[in-house]
Amino acid sequence: MTEPAVAARLTRELASALKHEELEGFYQDLHRRPETAFAEHRTAAKLALRLRAAGFTVTEGVARTGVVGVLGNGDGPVVWLRGDMDALPVREETGLPYASAVDGVMHACGHDLHITWLAAAAEALAAGRGGWSGTLVVVGQPAEEAGGGAAAMVADGLHARFPRPDVLLGQHVAPGLAGFYPHTPGLTMSATDDIDVVVHGVGGHGSRPESTVDPVVTAAHIVTRLQTVVSREIAAKDSAVLTVGEFHAGTKPNIIPAEARLALNLRSQDPRVRERILAAVRRIVEGECAAAGCPVPPEVTVRPGGYPVTVNDAVLDGEIAAVHRELFGPESVFDFGPAMGSEDFSLLAPEGVPYDYWYVTSTPPDVWAAAPGEDLFEKFAAVPGNHSPLFAPDPSVLVPGVLTLVSAALSRLGG
């Protein structure tokens, strides 16, 4: 480990070569041309091109569109830096001059920023090889947005084909007044599961409901009843969220359909809580269908590929937080606590390898100042966040987001 003051000093030396205008151009280009999960061909090619130019040995096509760059620089630790590449099926409403040119697709979670930071950090560290020793591995991951990208890279031999990491590092852009770098030791993000429900009824004409078993009404009762699971079956000290995100039924107003489909999302932070909620979902669905007289039992399916909790190594997080305090000031780093959001980042770490994942806040100062609320949490809830069609990070975070990665890597590489 390199001392925080030394890592910060080396980072400041490398920062002088960063050009905000160049970073902004690269970022805006990625933002204009977003690509969804496992379709990030253009984004991957641009990352690969920059890594090769910086001296990395680059492998493309890992898990279809993933990119891995390796830069050896003598004996020392192996440090992995990860950034995700995929965009979301969201129609952008920011009105930015560089808004998405792809209808219905947007970088609404900031992965365009992540790749900009990753590419620039890799270039800066490559240019500053005289100040560190070891091996730097840069991972451009596809399909983070519930696409199973991390698991797919591991299945494609990520851990066998490339140097085993001593540490895995990553970060995420987040809402909040630009200029802060939240760190949470231990549990920092929740597990997530997607659940499909099929309610089987008896279809018929809208004028003769007595001859049917209406799955729409039954599914509506299920939706309402599910709202009591967290509020009435889970202890107040335990955090969980259960959301019904999809409700599909019917084809015409005067036809009672034969089935209704729901899609649920569960966020949890404790395996026992997760199992209790899953059991409650099955019980409620089966109970409502039985009460309605459905002719066939319902189907409740937990989709494979859910994401686990993200648990930062507490010691490692404390050390990197110390570097960021040294670099940006003691007031810039704080513990926001565990979030209900989920990530597949931790799946990239081989068993036993510590990892750390932190945030870079990005709300423009004028947007933050105009947001209603008297304290941080009220304002945080009022500004556009990740997955919003209005999410527009302040370009002022371009250079700082590079420096957070560079300084974290330098703190772990050999001196």
CSV table of C-alpha atoms in Angstrom, one decimal:
chain,number,residue,atom,x,y,z
A,1,MET,CA,0.0,0.0,0.0
A,2,THR,CA,1.2,3.5,-0.8
A,3,GLU,CA,0.6,6.2,1.8
A,4,PRO,CA,-2.4,8.5,1.1
A,5,ALA,CA,-0.2,11.6,0.9
A,6,VAL,CA,2.1,10.0,-1.6
A,7,ALA,CA,-0.7,8.6,-3.7
A,8,ALA,CA,-2.4,12.0,-3.8
A,9,ARG,CA,0.9,13.7,-4.7
A,10,LEU,CA,1.5,11.3,-7.6
A,11,THR,CA,-2.1,11.8,-8.8
A,12,ARG,CA,-1.8,15.5,-8.8
A,13,GLU,CA,1.4,15.2,-11.0
A,14,LEU,CA,-0.5,13.0,-13.5
A,15,ALA,CA,-3.5,15.3,-13.4
A,16,SER,CA,-1.6,18.1,-15.2
A,17,ALA,CA,-1.8,16.1,-18.4
A,18,LEU,CA,-5.6,15.7,-18.3
A,19,LYS,CA,-7.5,17.9,-20.8
A,20,HIS,CA,-11.0,18.7,-19.8
A,21,GLU,CA,-12.0,19.6,-23.4
A,22,GLU,CA,-10.8,16.2,-24.7
A,23,LEU,CA,-12.5,14.3,-21.9
A,24,GLU,CA,-15.7,16.2,-22.6
A,25,GLY,CA,-15.6,15.5,-26.3
A,26,PHE,CA,-15.1,11.8,-25.7
A,27,TYR,CA,-17.9,11.7,-23.1
A,28,GLN,CA,-20.4,13.6,-25.3
A,29,ASP,CA,-19.7,11.3,-28.2
A,30,LEU,CA,-20.5,8.2,-26.0
A,31,HIS,CA,-23.6,10.0,-24.7
A,32,ARG,CA,-24.9,10.7,-28.2
A,33,ARG,CA,-24.4,7.1,-29.3
A,34,PRO,CA,-25.7,4.9,-26.4
A,35,GLU,CA,-25.7,1.1,-26.8
A,36,THR,CA,-27.8,-1.4,-24.8
A,37,ALA,CA,-26.6,-4.6,-23.0
A,38,PHE,CA,-24.3,-6.8,-25.1
A,39,ALA,CA,-24.6,-4.4,-28.1
A,40,GLU,CA,-21.9,-2.0,-26.9
A,41,HIS,CA,-19.8,-2.6,-30.1
A,42,ARG,CA,-18.9,1.0,-30.8
A,43,THR,CA,-18.3,1.9,-27.2
A,44,ALA,CA,-16.0,-1.2,-26.7
A,45,ALA,CA,-14.1,-0.4,-29.9
A,46,LYS,CA,-13.4,3.2,-28.7
A,47,LEU,CA,-12.2,2.0,-25.3
A,48,ALA,CA,-10.0,-0.7,-26.9
A,49,LEU,CA,-8.5,1.9,-29.3
A,50,ARG,CA,-7.4,4.2,-26.4
A,51,LEU,CA,-6.1,1.3,-24.3
A,52,ARG,CA,-3.9,0.0,-27.2
A,53,ALA,CA,-2.6,3.5,-27.9
A,54,ALA,CA,-1.6,3.8,-24.2
A,55,GLY,CA,0.4,0.6,-24.4
A,56,PHE,CA,-2.0,-2.0,-23.0
A,57,THR,CA,-2.3,-5.5,-24.4
A,58,VAL,CA,-6.0,-5.6,-25.2
A,59,THR,CA,-8.5,-8.4,-25.6
A,60,GLU,CA,-11.9,-7.7,-27.1
A,61,GLY,CA,-15.0,-9.8,-27.3
A,62,VAL,CA,-14.9,-11.1,-23.7
A,63,ALA,CA,-18.5,-12.1,-23.1
A,64,ARG,CA,-19.3,-10.8,-26.6
A,65,THR,CA,-18.6,-7.1,-26.1
A,66,GLY,CA,-16.3,-6.9,-23.0
A,67,VAL,CA,-12.9,-5.4,-23.2
A,68,VAL,CA,-9.8,-6.2,-21.0
A,69,GLY,CA,-6.6,-4.3,-21.1
A,70,VAL,CA,-3.4,-5.5,-19.3
A,71,LEU,CA,-0.4,-3.3,-18.6
A,72,GLY,CA,2.6,-4.9,-16.9
A,73,ASN,CA,5.1,-2.7,-15.2
A,74,GLY,CA,7.5,-4.8,-13.2
A,75,ASP,CA,6.9,-6.7,-10.0
A,76,GLY,CA,4.1,-5.7,-7.7
A,77,PRO,CA,0.4,-6.0,-7.0
A,78,VAL,CA,-2.2,-6.6,-9.6
A,79,VAL,CA,-5.0,-4.0,-9.6
A,80,TRP,CA,-8.2,-4.2,-11.6
A,81,LEU,CA,-10.2,-1.2,-12.5
A,82,ARG,CA,-13.7,-1.7,-13.8
A,83,GLY,CA,-16.2,0.4,-15.8
A,84,ASP,CA,-19.5,-0.6,-17.3
A,85,MET,CA,-20.6,0.3,-20.8
A,86,ASP,CA,-24.3,-0.3,-21.4
A,87,ALA,CA,-27.1,2.2,-21.7
A,88,LEU,CA,-30.8,1.9,-20.9
A,89,PRO,CA,-34.1,1.8,-22.9
A,90,VAL,CA,-35.0,5.3,-21.8
A,91,ARG,CA,-36.1,8.2,-24.0
A,92,GLU,CA,-33.9,11.2,-23.1
A,93,GLU,CA,-35.6,14.4,-22.0
A,94,THR,CA,-32.6,16.4,-20.8
A,95,GLY,CA,-32.6,18.8,-23.8
A,96,LEU,CA,-28.8,18.7,-23.8
A,97,PRO,CA,-27.0,19.7,-27.1
A,98,TYR,CA,-25.3,16.3,-27.0
A,99,ALA,CA,-28.5,14.3,-26.1
A,100,SER,CA,-28.9,10.8,-27.3
A,101,ALA,CA,-29.3,10.4,-31.1
A,102,VAL,CA,-30.7,6.9,-30.6
A,103,ASP,CA,-34.4,7.0,-30.1
A,104,GLY,CA,-35.6,5.4,-26.9
A,105,VAL,CA,-32.0,4.7,-25.7
A,106,MET,CA,-30.1,6.8,-23.2
A,107,HIS,CA,-27.1,6.7,-20.9
A,108,ALA,CA,-29.5,7.4,-18.0
A,109,CYS,CA,-27.2,5.7,-15.5
A,110,GLY,CA,-24.0,7.4,-16.4
A,111,HIS,CA,-22.0,4.5,-17.9
A,112,ASP,CA,-20.7,6.8,-20.6
A,113,LEU,CA,-19.0,8.8,-17.7
A,114,HIS,CA,-17.7,5.5,-16.3
A,115,ILE,CA,-16.0,4.6,-19.6
A,116,THR,CA,-14.6,8.1,-20.0
A,117,TRP,CA,-13.1,8.0,-16.5
A,118,LEU,CA,-11.8,4.5,-17.1
A,119,ALA,CA,-10.1,5.2,-20.4
A,120,ALA,CA,-8.5,8.5,-19.1
A,121,ALA,CA,-7.4,6.9,-15.8
A,122,ALA,CA,-5.7,4.0,-17.8
A,123,GLU,CA,-4.0,6.5,-20.0
A,124,ALA,CA,-2.8,8.6,-17.1
A,125,LEU,CA,-1.5,5.6,-15.2
A,126,ALA,CA,0.3,4.3,-18.3
A,127,ALA,CA,1.9,7.7,-18.8
A,128,GLY,CA,3.0,7.8,-15.2
A,129,ARG,CA,4.6,4.3,-15.1
A,130,GLY,CA,7.7,5.7,-13.5
A,131,GLY,CA,5.8,6.2,-10.3
A,132,TRP,CA,4.5,2.7,-9.7
A,133,SER,CA,5.1,-1.0,-10.3
A,134,GLY,CA,2.9,-3.9,-10.7
A,135,THR,CA,0.2,-4.8,-13.2
A,136,LEU,CA,-2.8,-2.8,-14.1
A,137,VAL,CA,-5.9,-4.5,-15.6
A,138,VAL,CA,-8.7,-2.4,-17.0
A,139,VAL,CA,-12.1,-4.1,-17.4
A,140,GLY,CA,-14.7,-2.6,-19.7
A,141,GLN,CA,-17.8,-4.6,-18.7
A,142,PRO,CA,-20.9,-5.0,-20.8
A,143,ALA,CA,-24.5,-5.5,-19.7
A,144,GLU,CA,-24.5,-4.3,-16.1
A,145,GLU,CA,-28.2,-3.2,-16.3
A,146,ALA,CA,-29.7,-6.6,-15.3
A,147,GLY,CA,-28.0,-8.2,-18.3
A,148,GLY,CA,-25.6,-10.4,-16.4
A,149,GLY,CA,-22.5,-8.9,-17.9
A,150,ALA,CA,-20.1,-9.6,-15.0
A,151,ALA,CA,-21.2,-13.2,-14.7
A,152,ALA,CA,-20.9,-13.6,-18.5
A,153,MET,CA,-17.3,-12.3,-18.4
A,154,VAL,CA,-16.4,-14.7,-15.6
A,155,ALA,CA,-18.0,-17.6,-17.5
A,156,ASP,CA,-15.9,-16.5,-20.5
A,157,GLY,CA,-12.7,-17.1,-18.5
A,158,LEU,CA,-12.1,-13.7,-17.1
A,159,HIS,CA,-10.4,-15.1,-14.0
A,160,ALA,CA,-8.4,-17.7,-15.9
A,161,ARG,CA,-7.3,-15.7,-18.9
A,162,PHE,CA,-6.0,-12.6,-17.1
A,163,PRO,CA,-3.7,-11.9,-14.1
A,164,ARG,CA,-5.5,-12.6,-10.9
A,165,PRO,CA,-6.2,-9.4,-9.0
A,166,ASP,CA,-5.0,-8.5,-5.6
A,167,VAL,CA,-7.8,-5.9,-5.5
A,168,LEU,CA,-10.8,-4.8,-7.6
A,169,LEU,CA,-11.8,-1.2,-7.7
A,170,GLY,CA,-14.8,0.6,-9.2
A,171,GLN,CA,-17.0,3.7,-8.8
A,172,HIS,CA,-20.4,5.0,-9.9
A,173,VAL,CA,-21.8,8.4,-10.8
A,174,ALA,CA,-24.6,9.4,-8.5
A,175,PRO,CA,-27.0,12.3,-7.8
A,176,GLY,CA,-25.9,14.7,-5.1
A,177,LEU,CA,-24.2,18.1,-5.3
A,178,ALA,CA,-21.1,17.7,-7.5
A,179,GLY,CA,-17.9,17.5,-5.6
A,180,PHE,CA,-18.4,14.7,-3.1
A,181,TYR,CA,-17.1,11.1,-3.0
A,182,PRO,CA,-19.2,8.9,-0.7
A,183,HIS,CA,-17.6,5.8,0.7
A,184,THR,CA,-19.3,3.1,2.7
A,185,PRO,CA,-17.3,0.4,4.5
A,186,GLY,CA,-19.0,-3.0,4.5
A,187,LEU,CA,-22.5,-3.4,3.0
A,188,THR,CA,-22.9,-0.7,0.4
A,189,MET,CA,-25.5,-2.1,-2.1
A,190,SER,CA,-28.4,-4.5,-2.0
A,191,ALA,CA,-29.1,-7.8,-3.6
A,192,THR,CA,-31.8,-7.9,-6.3
A,193,ASP,CA,-34.1,-10.5,-7.7
A,194,ASP,CA,-36.7,-10.3,-10.5
A,195,ILE,CA,-39.8,-12.4,-10.1
A,196,ASP,CA,-42.3,-13.4,-12.8
A,197,VAL,CA,-46.0,-14.2,-11.9
A,198,VAL,CA,-48.6,-15.7,-14.3
A,199,VAL,CA,-52.2,-15.7,-13.2
A,200,HIS,CA,-54.4,-18.1,-15.1
A,201,GLY,CA,-58.1,-17.2,-15.4
A,202,VAL,CA,-61.0,-18.1,-17.7
A,203,GLY,CA,-61.5,-15.6,-20.5
A,204,GLY,CA,-64.7,-14.5,-22.1
A,205,HIS,CA,-66.9,-11.7,-23.3
A,206,GLY,CA,-66.9,-8.4,-21.3
A,207,SER,CA,-70.7,-8.5,-21.2
A,208,ARG,CA,-70.8,-11.9,-19.4
A,209,PRO,CA,-68.2,-11.7,-16.5
A,210,GLU,CA,-70.1,-14.3,-14.6
A,211,SER,CA,-68.9,-16.9,-17.1
A,212,THR,CA,-65.2,-16.0,-16.5
A,213,VAL,CA,-62.6,-16.0,-13.9
A,214,ASP,CA,-61.1,-12.5,-14.4
A,215,PRO,CA,-57.3,-12.7,-14.0
A,216,VAL,CA,-57.1,-8.9,-14.2
A,217,VAL,CA,-59.1,-8.4,-11.0
A,218,THR,CA,-57.1,-11.2,-9.3
A,219,ALA,CA,-53.8,-9.7,-10.3
A,220,ALA,CA,-54.9,-6.3,-9.1
A,221,HIS,CA,-55.7,-7.9,-5.7
A,222,ILE,CA,-52.2,-9.5,-5.7
A,223,VAL,CA,-50.6,-6.1,-6.5
A,224,THR,CA,-52.4,-4.4,-3.6
A,225,ARG,CA,-51.7,-7.3,-1.2
A,226,LEU,CA,-48.0,-7.3,-2.0
A,227,GLN,CA,-47.7,-3.8,-0.7
A,228,THR,CA,-48.2,-5.2,2.8
A,229,VAL,CA,-45.2,-7.6,2.7
A,230,VAL,CA,-42.5,-5.1,3.6
A,231,SER,CA,-44.7,-2.9,5.8
A,232,ARG,CA,-46.3,-5.7,7.8
A,233,GLU,CA,-44.0,-8.8,7.6
A,234,ILE,CA,-40.5,-7.3,7.7
A,235,ALA,CA,-39.0,-5.8,10.8
A,236,ALA,CA,-38.4,-2.1,10.8
A,237,LYS,CA,-34.7,-2.6,11.3
A,238,ASP,CA,-34.4,-4.6,8.1
A,239,SER,CA,-34.3,-2.9,4.7
A,240,ALA,CA,-36.2,-4.2,1.7
A,241,VAL,CA,-38.1,-3.0,-1.3
A,242,LEU,CA,-40.7,-5.0,-3.3
A,243,THR,CA,-41.9,-3.3,-6.6
A,244,VAL,CA,-44.4,-4.4,-9.2
A,245,GLY,CA,-42.8,-3.0,-12.3
A,246,GLU,CA,-44.9,-4.7,-15.0
A,247,PHE,CA,-48.6,-5.6,-15.3
A,248,HIS,CA,-49.7,-7.1,-18.7
A,249,ALA,CA,-53.2,-8.4,-19.5
A,250,GLY,CA,-55.8,-8.2,-22.3
A,251,THR,CA,-56.0,-7.2,-25.9
A,252,LYS,CA,-59.3,-5.3,-26.2
A,253,PRO,CA,-61.7,-3.5,-23.8
A,254,ASN,CA,-64.6,-5.9,-24.2
A,255,ILE,CA,-62.6,-9.1,-23.8
A,256,ILE,CA,-61.8,-10.6,-20.4
A,257,PRO,CA,-58.4,-12.2,-20.9
A,258,ALA,CA,-57.4,-15.7,-19.9
A,259,GLU,CA,-54.3,-14.7,-18.1
A,260,ALA,CA,-52.4,-11.8,-16.5
A,261,ARG,CA,-48.7,-11.4,-16.0
A,262,LEU,CA,-46.8,-9.4,-13.4
A,263,ALA,CA,-43.1,-8.8,-13.1
A,264,LEU,CA,-41.7,-7.9,-9.6
A,265,ASN,CA,-38.4,-6.6,-8.4
A,266,LEU,CA,-37.1,-7.4,-4.9
A,267,ARG,CA,-34.2,-5.6,-3.2
A,268,SER,CA,-32.9,-7.0,0.0
A,269,GLN,CA,-29.8,-6.8,2.3
A,270,ASP,CA,-30.1,-10.0,4.3
A,271,PRO,CA,-30.6,-13.5,2.9
A,272,ARG,CA,-33.1,-14.4,5.6
A,273,VAL,CA,-35.2,-11.4,4.7
A,274,ARG,CA,-35.0,-12.3,1.0
A,275,GLU,CA,-36.3,-15.8,1.7
A,276,ARG,CA,-39.1,-14.5,3.9
A,277,ILE,CA,-40.3,-12.1,1.2
A,278,LEU,CA,-40.1,-14.7,-1.6
A,279,ALA,CA,-42.2,-17.0,0.6
A,280,ALA,CA,-44.7,-14.2,1.2
A,281,VAL,CA,-45.0,-13.5,-2.6
A,282,ARG,CA,-45.7,-17.2,-3.3
A,283,ARG,CA,-48.2,-17.4,-0.5
A,284,ILE,CA,-50.1,-14.2,-1.5
A,285,VAL,CA,-50.2,-15.1,-5.2
A,286,GLU,CA,-51.4,-18.6,-4.5
A,287,GLY,CA,-53.9,-17.4,-1.9
A,288,GLU,CA,-55.5,-14.8,-4.2
A,289,CYS,CA,-55.7,-17.2,-7.1
A,290,ALA,CA,-57.4,-19.8,-4.9
A,291,ALA,CA,-59.8,-17.2,-3.5
A,292,ALA,CA,-60.7,-16.2,-7.1
A,293,GLY,CA,-61.3,-19.7,-8.2
A,294,CYS,CA,-58.6,-19.8,-10.8
A,295,PRO,CA,-58.7,-23.1,-12.8
A,296,VAL,CA,-55.0,-23.6,-12.8
A,297,PRO,CA,-52.4,-22.8,-10.1
A,298,PRO,CA,-50.4,-19.6,-10.7
A,299,GLU,CA,-46.8,-19.6,-11.8
A,300,VAL,CA,-44.2,-17.8,-9.6
A,301,THR,CA,-40.7,-17.9,-11.0
A,302,VAL,CA,-37.5,-16.2,-9.7
A,303,ARG,CA,-35.4,-15.3,-12.7
A,304,PRO,CA,-31.9,-16.7,-12.7
A,305,GLY,CA,-29.0,-14.2,-12.6
A,306,GLY,CA,-30.0,-12.0,-9.7
A,307,TYR,CA,-27.3,-9.8,-8.2
A,308,PRO,CA,-25.8,-10.4,-4.8
A,309,VAL,CA,-25.2,-7.8,-2.1
A,310,THR,CA,-22.1,-5.6,-2.6
A,311,VAL,CA,-20.0,-5.6,0.6
A,312,ASN,CA,-16.9,-3.4,0.5
A,313,ASP,CA,-13.8,-4.6,2.3
A,314,ALA,CA,-13.9,-2.3,5.3
A,315,VAL,CA,-10.1,-1.9,5.6
A,316,LEU,CA,-9.6,-1.3,1.9
A,317,ASP,CA,-12.5,1.2,1.8
A,318,GLY,CA,-11.0,3.1,4.7
A,319,GLU,CA,-7.6,3.3,3.0
A,320,ILE,CA,-9.0,4.5,-0.3
A,321,ALA,CA,-11.3,7.0,1.4
A,322,ALA,CA,-8.2,8.4,3.1
A,323,VAL,CA,-6.6,8.9,-0.2
A,324,HIS,CA,-9.6,10.7,-1.6
A,325,ARG,CA,-9.7,12.9,1.5
A,326,GLU,CA,-6.1,13.8,1.0
A,327,LEU,CA,-6.8,14.6,-2.6
A,328,PHE,CA,-10.1,16.5,-2.4
A,329,GLY,CA,-10.3,17.6,1.2
A,330,PRO,CA,-11.6,15.9,4.4
A,331,GLU,CA,-15.1,17.3,3.9
A,332,SER,CA,-15.5,15.7,0.5
A,333,VAL,CA,-15.8,12.1,1.7
A,334,PHE,CA,-18.7,10.8,3.8
A,335,ASP,CA,-20.5,7.6,4.5
A,336,PHE,CA,-23.9,7.7,2.9
A,337,GLY,CA,-24.8,4.2,4.2
A,338,PRO,CA,-26.1,1.2,2.3
A,339,ALA,CA,-28.2,1.9,-0.8
A,340,MET,CA,-31.1,-0.2,-2.1
A,341,GLY,CA,-29.6,-0.1,-5.6
A,342,SER,CA,-27.8,-3.2,-6.9
A,343,GLU,CA,-24.7,-4.0,-8.9
A,344,ASP,CA,-23.0,-7.0,-10.4
A,345,PHE,CA,-19.5,-5.5,-9.8
A,346,SER,CA,-18.7,-7.9,-6.9
A,347,LEU,CA,-19.0,-10.9,-9.2
A,348,LEU,CA,-15.9,-9.8,-11.0
A,349,ALA,CA,-13.8,-10.4,-7.9
A,350,PRO,CA,-12.4,-14.0,-7.5
A,351,GLU,CA,-13.2,-15.6,-4.2
A,352,GLY,CA,-11.2,-14.0,-1.4
A,353,VAL,CA,-10.1,-10.9,-3.3
A,354,PRO,CA,-11.1,-7.6,-1.6
A,355,TYR,CA,-12.9,-5.0,-3.5
A,356,ASP,CA,-14.1,-1.4,-3.0
A,357,TYR,CA,-16.8,0.6,-4.7
A,358,TRP,CA,-17.6,4.2,-4.1
A,359,TYR,CA,-19.6,7.1,-5.7
A,360,VAL,CA,-18.9,10.4,-7.4
A,361,THR,CA,-21.8,12.9,-7.0
A,362,SER,CA,-22.7,14.8,-10.1
A,363,THR,CA,-25.7,17.1,-9.7
A,364,PRO,CA,-25.0,20.6,-11.2
A,365,PRO,CA,-24.8,23.3,-8.4
A,366,ASP,CA,-27.7,25.3,-9.9
A,367,VAL,CA,-30.0,22.2,-10.1
A,368,TRP,CA,-29.1,21.3,-6.5
A,369,ALA,CA,-29.7,24.8,-5.3
A,370,ALA,CA,-33.1,25.0,-7.0
A,371,ALA,CA,-34.3,21.6,-5.7
A,372,PRO,CA,-36.8,21.8,-2.9
A,373,GLY,CA,-35.8,20.6,0.6
A,374,GLU,CA,-34.0,21.9,3.6
A,375,ASP,CA,-31.4,19.1,4.1
A,376,LEU,CA,-29.3,16.8,2.0
A,377,PHE,CA,-31.7,13.9,2.0
A,378,GLU,CA,-34.7,16.0,0.9
A,379,LYS,CA,-32.7,17.6,-1.9
A,380,PHE,CA,-31.3,14.2,-2.9
A,381,ALA,CA,-34.8,12.9,-3.4
A,382,ALA,CA,-35.8,15.9,-5.5
A,383,VAL,CA,-33.0,16.0,-8.1
A,384,PRO,CA,-32.9,13.7,-11.2
A,385,GLY,CA,-31.2,10.5,-10.4
A,386,ASN,CA,-29.9,7.4,-12.2
A,387,HIS,CA,-32.4,5.9,-14.7
A,388,SER,CA,-34.3,9.2,-14.9
A,389,PRO,CA,-34.8,10.6,-18.5
A,390,LEU,CA,-33.6,13.9,-17.0
A,391,PHE,CA,-30.4,12.5,-15.5
A,392,ALA,CA,-27.6,14.9,-16.7
A,393,PRO,CA,-24.3,14.8,-14.7
A,394,ASP,CA,-22.3,18.1,-14.4
A,395,PRO,CA,-19.3,18.0,-16.8
A,396,SER,CA,-17.3,19.4,-13.9
A,397,VAL,CA,-17.0,15.8,-12.6
A,398,LEU,CA,-15.0,14.6,-15.6
A,399,VAL,CA,-11.5,15.3,-14.3
A,400,PRO,CA,-12.3,14.5,-10.6
A,401,GLY,CA,-13.8,11.1,-11.6
A,402,VAL,CA,-10.5,10.2,-13.4
A,403,LEU,CA,-8.5,11.3,-10.3
A,404,THR,CA,-10.5,9.1,-8.0
A,405,LEU,CA,-9.6,6.0,-10.0
A,406,VAL,CA,-6.0,7.0,-10.5
A,407,SER,CA,-5.4,7.8,-6.9
A,408,ALA,CA,-7.1,4.6,-5.8
A,409,ALA,CA,-5.0,2.5,-8.1
A,410,LEU,CA,-1.8,4.2,-7.1
A,411,SER,CA,-2.6,3.6,-3.4
A,412,ARG,CA,-2.5,-0.2,-4.1
A,413,LEU,CA,0.2,-0.5,-6.8
A,414,GLY,CA,3.8,-0.7,-5.7
A,415,GLY,CA,5.9,2.4,-5.3
